[in-house]
Each structure stands twice: as C-alpha cells, then as structure tokens.
C-alpha cells in the first residue's frame, strides 16, 4: 500500500516537473559540455531529470554575471544622511554642524594612531622573539 502511494507521489512530481520545465527558457546542455559527458558516463539518459524517479530539472539553472560589488541580494545603495536637530537657536545648529566633521576627523586620526601602535607592538614582540631565540643558537651558525 505504501509502495503504491510512493509511486503516485513520484508520478505527480514528475508531471509537475514537466510542467515547470516546459515553461523555463533555459537551453539544454550541449553534448560537448564536460558536465554533460560526466552525467552520461554515470548512467544519466538525455531528456530525463536527475533523482530516483527522474523527477528533477531538465534544463540547467540560468546564471548571470553580477557586475556590481554590493553583495548578493542588494538592490540599491543605501545612503545615510545626517539630519541636524531642530532647535530654536540657529547658532546652536551652526555649532553642531561644525562639531560633526571634527568628530569624524578625530575618530579617523585615533583609528590611524591605534593601528600604528598595534603594528609597533607587533614589531617589538617579533624583535623580542628573535633576540630570545638567538640566545640559544650555536655560535658557529
């Protein structure tokens, strides 16, 4: 009884696969293709789908080259804008506008300083290691 149900399910999926595959616009794999040759070598028959009940896709999935570097799934570039706070005095707004660029400059400068300090620390550690290991080297090397 279960076997009959499995066979019915397999035939239903094969029929659905034929309906969806006929609506796709992808072209079949050429016989000179390496993938085609490998499939043939391992027992695949042309015009059938992959899988136990041969219910899989008949045409390959269409591919395209992604030319932008925004990442997968990204449609648009997100632009973030800083909006000034709405206060009654215009002088306060001018002062806050002037402080924003200086904060970003100080952040960038502090990041650079931190990177330089980290590099110096790494160089000092390497030099210490070299000096330590050189103590144990034989004199004739």
Short mmCIF file of C-alpha atoms in Angstrom, two decimals:
data_model
loop_
_atom_site.label_atom_id
_atom_site.label_comp_id
_atom_site.label_asym_id
_atom_site.label_seq_id
_atom_site.Cartn_x
_atom_site.Cartn_y
_atom_site.Cartn_z
CA UNK A 1 0.00 0.00 0.00
CA UNK A 2 2.79 2.44 0.90
CA UNK A 3 4.60 1.49 -2.29
CA UNK A 4 1.58 2.48 -4.39
CA UNK A 5 1.35 5.82 -2.61
CA UNK A 6 5.06 6.46 -3.21
CA UNK A 7 4.69 5.64 -6.91
CA UNK A 8 1.70 8.00 -7.21
CA UNK A 9 3.66 10.72 -5.46
CA UNK A 10 6.62 10.15 -7.77
CA UNK A 11 4.45 10.36 -10.90
CA UNK A 12 2.81 13.53 -9.59
CA UNK A 13 6.20 15.15 -9.02
CA UNK A 14 7.37 14.06 -12.46
CA UNK A 15 4.29 15.65 -14.01
CA UNK A 16 4.84 18.85 -12.06
CA UNK A 17 8.48 18.87 -13.13
CA UNK A 18 7.47 18.59 -16.78
CA UNK A 19 5.04 21.49 -16.45
CA UNK A 20 7.60 23.76 -14.84
CA UNK A 21 10.44 22.71 -17.10
CA UNK A 22 8.49 23.44 -20.28
CA UNK A 23 7.82 26.97 -19.10
CA UNK A 24 11.50 27.76 -18.49
CA UNK A 25 13.50 29.47 -21.19
CA UNK A 26 16.87 27.87 -20.40
CA UNK A 27 18.56 25.89 -23.14
CA UNK A 28 19.66 22.28 -22.74
CA UNK A 29 23.30 21.42 -22.06
CA UNK A 30 25.39 20.86 -25.16
CA UNK A 31 26.80 17.33 -25.63
CA UNK A 32 30.35 18.73 -25.75
CA UNK A 33 29.95 20.09 -22.19
CA UNK A 34 32.09 18.36 -19.56
CA UNK A 35 29.16 18.15 -17.14
CA UNK A 36 27.01 16.51 -19.82
CA UNK A 37 29.74 13.96 -20.51
CA UNK A 38 30.16 13.17 -16.80
CA UNK A 39 26.43 12.66 -16.36
CA UNK A 40 26.31 10.35 -19.39
CA UNK A 41 29.29 8.41 -18.05
CA UNK A 42 27.48 7.79 -14.75
CA UNK A 43 24.28 6.49 -16.35
CA UNK A 44 22.15 9.57 -16.96
CA UNK A 45 19.87 9.45 -20.01
CA UNK A 46 19.35 12.57 -22.09
CA UNK A 47 15.90 14.13 -21.64
CA UNK A 48 15.35 12.78 -18.12
CA UNK A 49 15.70 14.57 -14.82
CA UNK A 50 18.10 13.75 -12.03
CA UNK A 51 16.87 11.87 -8.99
CA UNK A 52 15.48 8.46 -8.09
CA UNK A 53 12.26 8.89 -10.05
CA UNK A 54 13.93 11.10 -12.70
CA UNK A 55 11.76 13.98 -11.49
CA UNK A 56 14.43 16.71 -11.40
CA UNK A 57 15.04 19.68 -13.66
CA UNK A 58 15.55 19.05 -17.35
CA UNK A 59 17.35 22.31 -18.10
CA UNK A 60 20.16 23.91 -16.09
CA UNK A 61 19.53 26.88 -13.83
CA UNK A 62 20.16 30.17 -15.64
CA UNK A 63 23.17 32.12 -14.41
CA UNK A 64 24.34 35.67 -14.88
CA UNK A 65 27.41 37.71 -14.02
CA UNK A 66 26.96 40.15 -11.14
CA UNK A 67 28.91 43.26 -12.13
CA UNK A 68 28.42 45.46 -9.07
CA UNK A 69 30.23 44.83 -5.82
CA UNK A 70 27.39 45.42 -3.37
CA UNK A 71 26.88 41.76 -2.48
CA UNK A 72 24.23 39.16 -3.08
CA UNK A 73 20.65 40.33 -2.68
CA UNK A 74 21.48 44.04 -2.67
CA UNK A 75 19.26 46.04 -4.99
CA UNK A 76 20.10 49.63 -4.17
CA UNK A 77 22.79 51.60 -2.43
CA UNK A 78 21.62 52.78 0.96
CA UNK A 79 22.56 56.40 1.56
CA UNK A 80 22.61 57.58 5.14
CA UNK A 81 22.22 61.26 5.76
CA UNK A 82 22.77 63.13 8.99
CA UNK A 83 19.86 65.33 9.89
CA UNK A 84 20.56 68.26 12.24
CA UNK A 85 18.50 68.56 15.39
CA UNK A 86 15.68 71.09 15.21
CA UNK A 87 16.37 73.76 17.82
CA UNK A 88 15.11 77.31 18.15
CA UNK A 89 18.54 78.94 18.01
CA UNK A 90 20.36 78.92 14.69
CA UNK A 91 23.70 79.48 16.43
CA UNK A 92 23.41 76.11 18.14
CA UNK A 93 22.79 74.43 14.76
CA UNK A 94 25.88 76.07 13.27
CA UNK A 95 27.98 74.92 16.20
CA UNK A 96 26.67 71.35 15.92
CA UNK A 97 27.41 71.28 12.17
CA UNK A 98 30.98 72.35 12.82
CA UNK A 99 31.46 69.74 15.53
CA UNK A 100 30.36 66.80 13.35
CA UNK A 101 33.24 66.93 10.86
CA UNK A 102 35.79 67.46 13.63
CA UNK A 103 34.49 64.36 15.44
CA UNK A 104 34.85 62.26 12.31
CA UNK A 105 38.36 63.61 11.76
CA UNK A 106 39.36 62.80 15.32
CA UNK A 107 37.89 59.31 15.01
CA UNK A 108 39.84 58.68 11.82
CA UNK A 109 43.01 60.04 13.41
CA UNK A 110 42.56 57.92 16.52
CA UNK A 111 42.00 54.81 14.39
CA UNK A 112 45.21 55.52 12.50
CA UNK A 113 47.10 56.03 15.74
CA UNK A 114 45.73 52.77 17.15
CA UNK A 115 46.78 50.86 14.02
CA UNK A 116 50.27 52.34 14.15
CA UNK A 117 50.57 51.46 17.84
CA UNK A 118 49.43 47.88 17.16
CA UNK A 119 52.00 47.50 14.36
CA UNK A 120 54.76 48.86 16.61
CA UNK A 121 53.75 46.45 19.36
CA UNK A 122 53.83 43.51 16.93
CA UNK A 123 57.26 44.55 15.66
CA UNK A 124 58.57 44.79 19.22
CA UNK A 125 57.21 41.32 20.01
CA UNK A 126 58.85 39.89 16.89
CA UNK A 127 62.16 41.51 17.77
CA UNK A 128 61.92 40.14 21.31
CA UNK A 129 61.26 36.64 19.94
CA UNK A 130 64.21 36.89 17.56
CA UNK A 131 66.53 38.02 20.34
CA UNK A 132 65.25 35.24 22.61
CA UNK A 133 65.80 32.50 20.04
CA UNK A 134 69.19 33.88 19.04
CA UNK A 135 70.39 33.33 22.60
CA UNK A 136 70.01 29.58 22.08
CA UNK A 137 71.67 29.43 18.65
CA UNK A 138 75.09 27.85 18.48
CA UNK A 139 77.95 30.24 17.80
CA UNK A 140 79.01 28.58 14.56
CA UNK A 141 75.72 29.21 12.74
#
